[in-house]
Amino acid sequence: MSQSNKVFFFDTTLRDGEQSPGCTMHHDEKLRMAHTIADLGVDLLEAGFPIASDGDFHSVQSIAKAVKGPRITALARCKHEDIEAAAKAVAPAEKSRIHTFLSTSDLHLAAKLRITREQAIDQIAAMVALAKTYCEDIEFSPEDATRTDPDFLLKVCEVAIQAGATTLNLPDTVGYCLPSDYAEMFRNVLAKVPGIESVVLSAHCHDDLGLAVANSIAAIQAGVRQVECSVNGIGERAGNAALEEIAAILMVRKDKLDYTNSIVMEKLFPASQELSRYISFGAAPNKAIVGANAFAHASGIHQHGVLANPLTYEILTPASVGYHGQHIVLGKHSGKHAIQHRLKELGHDLNKEQIAAFYERFTNLADRKKDIYDQDILALLKPEAVAAN
Ligand code: KIV
Ligand code: ZN
């Protein structure tokens, strides 16, 4: 594996993300989102699953033609028809990749694929080799890697590398792993698989236990140099690791995580907002980095602190991730400092007595009304206070 300390971002918003409920996008929306994701600075963009439908094929092909910057990737099962469709769809791209996968856990082999381990090995060898005839850059994923017998996983990795895989992605398909388990799996593979130094290792985490981002970071610390993630963390079930969270962790905790990456941080918030317009839900308000409350301060103590020095309660500036909105939220928990500050922003510099009187009227209203807007504040100003300005 490369010794570089660059972490490659592989965005799967338009594949794993789009295949989850409420996230279907029209062709034009996918294309616009693909340009936005490319502008975010991701290294790889998984544009879809071409065999899934004519629409998906068409979207992947259009993205491959139009979107410059990231390597354009398409997903394929370990089947001839999938690989051929993926190869055709990504062919127009300046840089392309075929991402092929096959389940390797005994549970999936028996219940889903109804094949033996030996048959799985043969299929992986044959299909990775087939993909290689179309494209130099091949990613192989043993689906359900984290519930795969560890010794069998080593064999699977070895066979995939021998057949031509250039990236090995070991997904935590069902979001089952603890960070320590996930890191241990990668360390084992790095130590024992022949030829592993010539491929890039990749993490792909689902959030069923809320650990997708923690697991991705643990994987990086164990030697992984590609992380698969999505804008707002959309993806199957509870979602994938959130791109913006991984990027923010690498930025804020550079003291412990000395890696580089090419994400353009100020584009994170606008990208999240744009995705929310195309799909049927936005980021949860309390979601890290891009949620509406991620930089909001409602309590008087916090507001006072942040107005004195934002570092008291903010570990990264809202502007650094492209958020430029209001972050002092006025309500019944607010104190006089915050109210005076907002009144000043609205053009009303009240003296001490005026603030005291205003504060009383404000708290009376805030006890009755959940959300206080600027219009409410202006309406609360007495004529004499307005006249004083
Ligand atoms: O979660 C998963 O295992 C996947 C594979 C197709 C990589 O999405
Ligand atoms: Zn997945």
Coordinates of N, CA and C and ligand atoms in Angstrom, one line a residue, residues 15-16 171 173 204 206 236 240, ligand 2:
R15 N -24.8 6.9 -5.4 CA -25.0 5.4 -5.5 C -25.6 4.8 -4.2
D16 N -24.8 4.6 -3.2 CA -25.3 4.1 -1.9 C -26.4 5.1 -1.4
P171 N -16.1 -3.4 3.4 CA -17.2 -2.7 3.9 C -17.7 -3.3 5.2
T173 N -20.8 -3.6 6.0 CA -22.1 -3.5 5.3 C -23.3 -3.2 6.2
H204 N -15.6 1.5 4.1 CA -17.0 1.8 3.7 C -17.9 1.4 4.9
H206 N -21.4 1.8 7.4 CA -22.8 2.1 7.6 C -23.1 2.5 9.0
E236 N -27.9 3.5 2.5 CA -28.8 2.4 2.9 C -29.1 2.5 4.4
N240 N -24.6 6.1 5.3 CA -23.2 5.9 5.2 C -22.5 6.9 6.1
Ligands
ZN2 ZN -22.9 0.4 1.4

